[in-house]
Structures are given as C-alpha cells and as structure tokens.
mmCIF file of C-alpha atoms in Angstrom:
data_model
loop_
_atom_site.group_PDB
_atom_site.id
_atom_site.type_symbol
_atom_site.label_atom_id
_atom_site.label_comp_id
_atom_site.label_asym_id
_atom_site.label_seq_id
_atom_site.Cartn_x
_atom_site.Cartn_y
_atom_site.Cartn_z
ATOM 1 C CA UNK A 1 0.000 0.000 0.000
ATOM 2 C CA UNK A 2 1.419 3.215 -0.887
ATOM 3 C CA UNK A 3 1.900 5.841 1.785
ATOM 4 C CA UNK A 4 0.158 9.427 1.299
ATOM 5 C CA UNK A 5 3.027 11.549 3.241
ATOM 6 C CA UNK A 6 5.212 13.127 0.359
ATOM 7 C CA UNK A 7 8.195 11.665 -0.829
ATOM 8 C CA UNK A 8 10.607 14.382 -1.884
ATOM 9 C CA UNK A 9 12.599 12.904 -4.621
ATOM 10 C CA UNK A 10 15.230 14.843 -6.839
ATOM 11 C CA UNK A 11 15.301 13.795 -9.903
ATOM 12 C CA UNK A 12 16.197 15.869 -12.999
ATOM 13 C CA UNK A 13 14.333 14.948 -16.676
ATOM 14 C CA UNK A 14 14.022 15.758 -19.965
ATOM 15 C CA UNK A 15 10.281 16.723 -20.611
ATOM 16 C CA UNK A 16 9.111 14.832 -22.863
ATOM 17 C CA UNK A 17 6.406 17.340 -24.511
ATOM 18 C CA UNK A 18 8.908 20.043 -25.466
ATOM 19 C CA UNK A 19 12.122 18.307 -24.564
ATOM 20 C CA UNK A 20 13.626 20.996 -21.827
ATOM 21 C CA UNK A 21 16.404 19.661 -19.521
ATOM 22 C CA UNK A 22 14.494 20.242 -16.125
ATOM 23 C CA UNK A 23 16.633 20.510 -12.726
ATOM 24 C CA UNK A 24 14.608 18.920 -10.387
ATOM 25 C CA UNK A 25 15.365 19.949 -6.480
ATOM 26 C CA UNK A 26 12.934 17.747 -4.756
ATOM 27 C CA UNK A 27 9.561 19.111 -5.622
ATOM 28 C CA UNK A 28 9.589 20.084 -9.334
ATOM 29 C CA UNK A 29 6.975 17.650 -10.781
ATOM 30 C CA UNK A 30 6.256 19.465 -14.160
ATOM 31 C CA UNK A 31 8.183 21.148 -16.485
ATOM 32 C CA UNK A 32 8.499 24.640 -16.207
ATOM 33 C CA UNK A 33 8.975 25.635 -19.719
ATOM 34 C CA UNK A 34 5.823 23.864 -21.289
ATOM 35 C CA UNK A 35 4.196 23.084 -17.397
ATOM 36 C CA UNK A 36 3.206 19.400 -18.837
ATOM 37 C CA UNK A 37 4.145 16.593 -16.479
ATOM 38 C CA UNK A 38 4.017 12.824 -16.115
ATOM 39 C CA UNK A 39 1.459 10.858 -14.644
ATOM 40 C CA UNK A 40 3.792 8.785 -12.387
ATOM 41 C CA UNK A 41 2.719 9.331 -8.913
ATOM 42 C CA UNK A 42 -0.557 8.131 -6.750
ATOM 43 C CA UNK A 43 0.785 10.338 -3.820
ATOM 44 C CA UNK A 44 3.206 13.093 -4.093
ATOM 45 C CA UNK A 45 6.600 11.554 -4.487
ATOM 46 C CA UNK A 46 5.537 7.994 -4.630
ATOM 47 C CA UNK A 47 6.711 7.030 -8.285
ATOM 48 C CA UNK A 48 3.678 4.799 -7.676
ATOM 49 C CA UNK A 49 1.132 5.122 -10.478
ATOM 50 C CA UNK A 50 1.739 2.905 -13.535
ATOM 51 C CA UNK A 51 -0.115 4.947 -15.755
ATOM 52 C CA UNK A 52 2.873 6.935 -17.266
ATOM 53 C CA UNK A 53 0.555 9.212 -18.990
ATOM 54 C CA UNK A 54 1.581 12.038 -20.058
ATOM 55 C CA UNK A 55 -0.214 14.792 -17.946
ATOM 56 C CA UNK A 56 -1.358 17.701 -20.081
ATOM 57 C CA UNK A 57 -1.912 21.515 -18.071
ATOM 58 C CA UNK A 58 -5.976 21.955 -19.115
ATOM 59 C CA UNK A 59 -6.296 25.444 -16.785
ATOM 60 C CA UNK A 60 -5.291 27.306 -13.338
ATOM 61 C CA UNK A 61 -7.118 28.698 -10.575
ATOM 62 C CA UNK A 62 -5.810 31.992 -8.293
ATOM 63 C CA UNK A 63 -5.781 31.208 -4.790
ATOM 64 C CA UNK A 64 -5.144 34.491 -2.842
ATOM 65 C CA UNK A 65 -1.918 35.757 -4.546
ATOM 66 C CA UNK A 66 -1.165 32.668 -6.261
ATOM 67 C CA UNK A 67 -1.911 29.977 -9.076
ATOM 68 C CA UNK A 68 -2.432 26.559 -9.093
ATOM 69 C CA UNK A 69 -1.782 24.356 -12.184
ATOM 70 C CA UNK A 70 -4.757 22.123 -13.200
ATOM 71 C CA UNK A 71 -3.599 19.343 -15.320
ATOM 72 C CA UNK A 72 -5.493 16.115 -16.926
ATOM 73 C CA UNK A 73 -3.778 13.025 -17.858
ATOM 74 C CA UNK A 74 -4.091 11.923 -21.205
ATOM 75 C CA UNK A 75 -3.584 8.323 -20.768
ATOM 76 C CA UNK A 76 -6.586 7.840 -17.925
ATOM 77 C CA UNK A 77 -8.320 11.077 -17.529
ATOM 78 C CA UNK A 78 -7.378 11.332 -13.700
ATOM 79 C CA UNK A 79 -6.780 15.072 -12.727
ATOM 80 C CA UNK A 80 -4.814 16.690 -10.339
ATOM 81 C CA UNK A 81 -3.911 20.438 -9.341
ATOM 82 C CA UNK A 82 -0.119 21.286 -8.780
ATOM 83 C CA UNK A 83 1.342 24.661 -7.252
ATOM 84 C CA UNK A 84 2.249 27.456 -9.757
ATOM 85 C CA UNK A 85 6.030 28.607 -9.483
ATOM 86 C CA UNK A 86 6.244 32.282 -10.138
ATOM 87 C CA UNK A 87 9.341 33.428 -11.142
ATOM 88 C CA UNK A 88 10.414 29.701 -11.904
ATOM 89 C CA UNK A 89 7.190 28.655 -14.500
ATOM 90 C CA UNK A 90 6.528 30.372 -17.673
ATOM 91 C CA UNK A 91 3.240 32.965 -16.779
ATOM 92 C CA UNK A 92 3.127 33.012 -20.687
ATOM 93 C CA UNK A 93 2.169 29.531 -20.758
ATOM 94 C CA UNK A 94 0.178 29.538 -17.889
ATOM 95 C CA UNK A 95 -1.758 32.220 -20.286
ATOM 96 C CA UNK A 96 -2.375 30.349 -22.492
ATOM 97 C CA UNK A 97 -4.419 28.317 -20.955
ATOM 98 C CA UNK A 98 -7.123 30.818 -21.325
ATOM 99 C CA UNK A 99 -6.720 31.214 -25.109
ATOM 100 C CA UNK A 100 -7.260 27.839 -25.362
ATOM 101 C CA UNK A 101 -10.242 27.102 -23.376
ATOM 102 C CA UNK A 102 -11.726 30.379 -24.251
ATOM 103 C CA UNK A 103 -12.296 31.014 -20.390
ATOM 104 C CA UNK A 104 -11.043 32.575 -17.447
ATOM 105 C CA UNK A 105 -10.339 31.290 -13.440
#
C-alpha cells in the first residue's frame, strides 16, 4: 500500500512534450517551460502510479496571490492540481491556458 506523506525525490528529466532539460530539487513535478508533467505518482513523491501518462496543463485557478496548475492526464483522464512557481514557471504559458479554453479562473 502506498503511503500518502510526500516523498521528496530529486530527480532531474528531460520533458518529454517540449524536450527541456528540467533541474529537479525535490519538488519540481512538471516542467516549467511547457508546465506538462508525467502521470507517475498516486501520492506526491511515490513514483507509484503505472499509468505513465503524459499529464497535459488543461487550466489554473488563483488562490489568494497565487496559481495553481490544473492538469489532466491523457492516458486515464485522472486530474490533479499542482502549485504554480512564479518566477520559476513560464506565466506566458500559464496564459495560455485561457486562449485555449476560451475562459477565465
């Protein structure tokens, strides 16, 4: 059974939507270039979830002063919300998000 505390693990990867080189430090589960991820984990950290999908950002929310990352595997469908990195992850992308959905938060 797989635990839900978090399980910082540093890893560093090569997205594999855009194909950055991504320094991980612990807690970097997306890229921050493209803000896709991978749909390895069950619980923060885990490296648990077999799916392997990859985990496509759909739209954000603003939560006080700061943004949260929806995202929507495209493998299985589950969905999961990430934090927003300002000053790390590209607000241009983030952006996006809007043009393409044709909404707002």
């Amino acid at each position: 059974m797989a635990s839900t505390d978090f399980k910082r693990t540093v890893e560093d990867f090569v997205c594999e939507h855009c194909g950055k080189s991504v320094s991980g430090n612990g807690y970097t589960n997306h890229c921050p270039q493209c803000l896709w991820s991978k749909h390895v984990d069950v619980f923060p950290g885990d490296r648990a979830e077999m799916c392997g999908g990859a985990m496509k950002p759909v739209s954000f929310l603003k939560n006080g002063q700061k943004y949260v990352l929806l995202q929507q595997c495209q493998s299985c469908g589950h969905e999961r919300s990430n934090k927003f990195l300002e000053g790390v992850d590209s607000f241009d992308t983030l952006l996006s998000l809007v043009d393409r959905k044709g909404e707002g938060f």
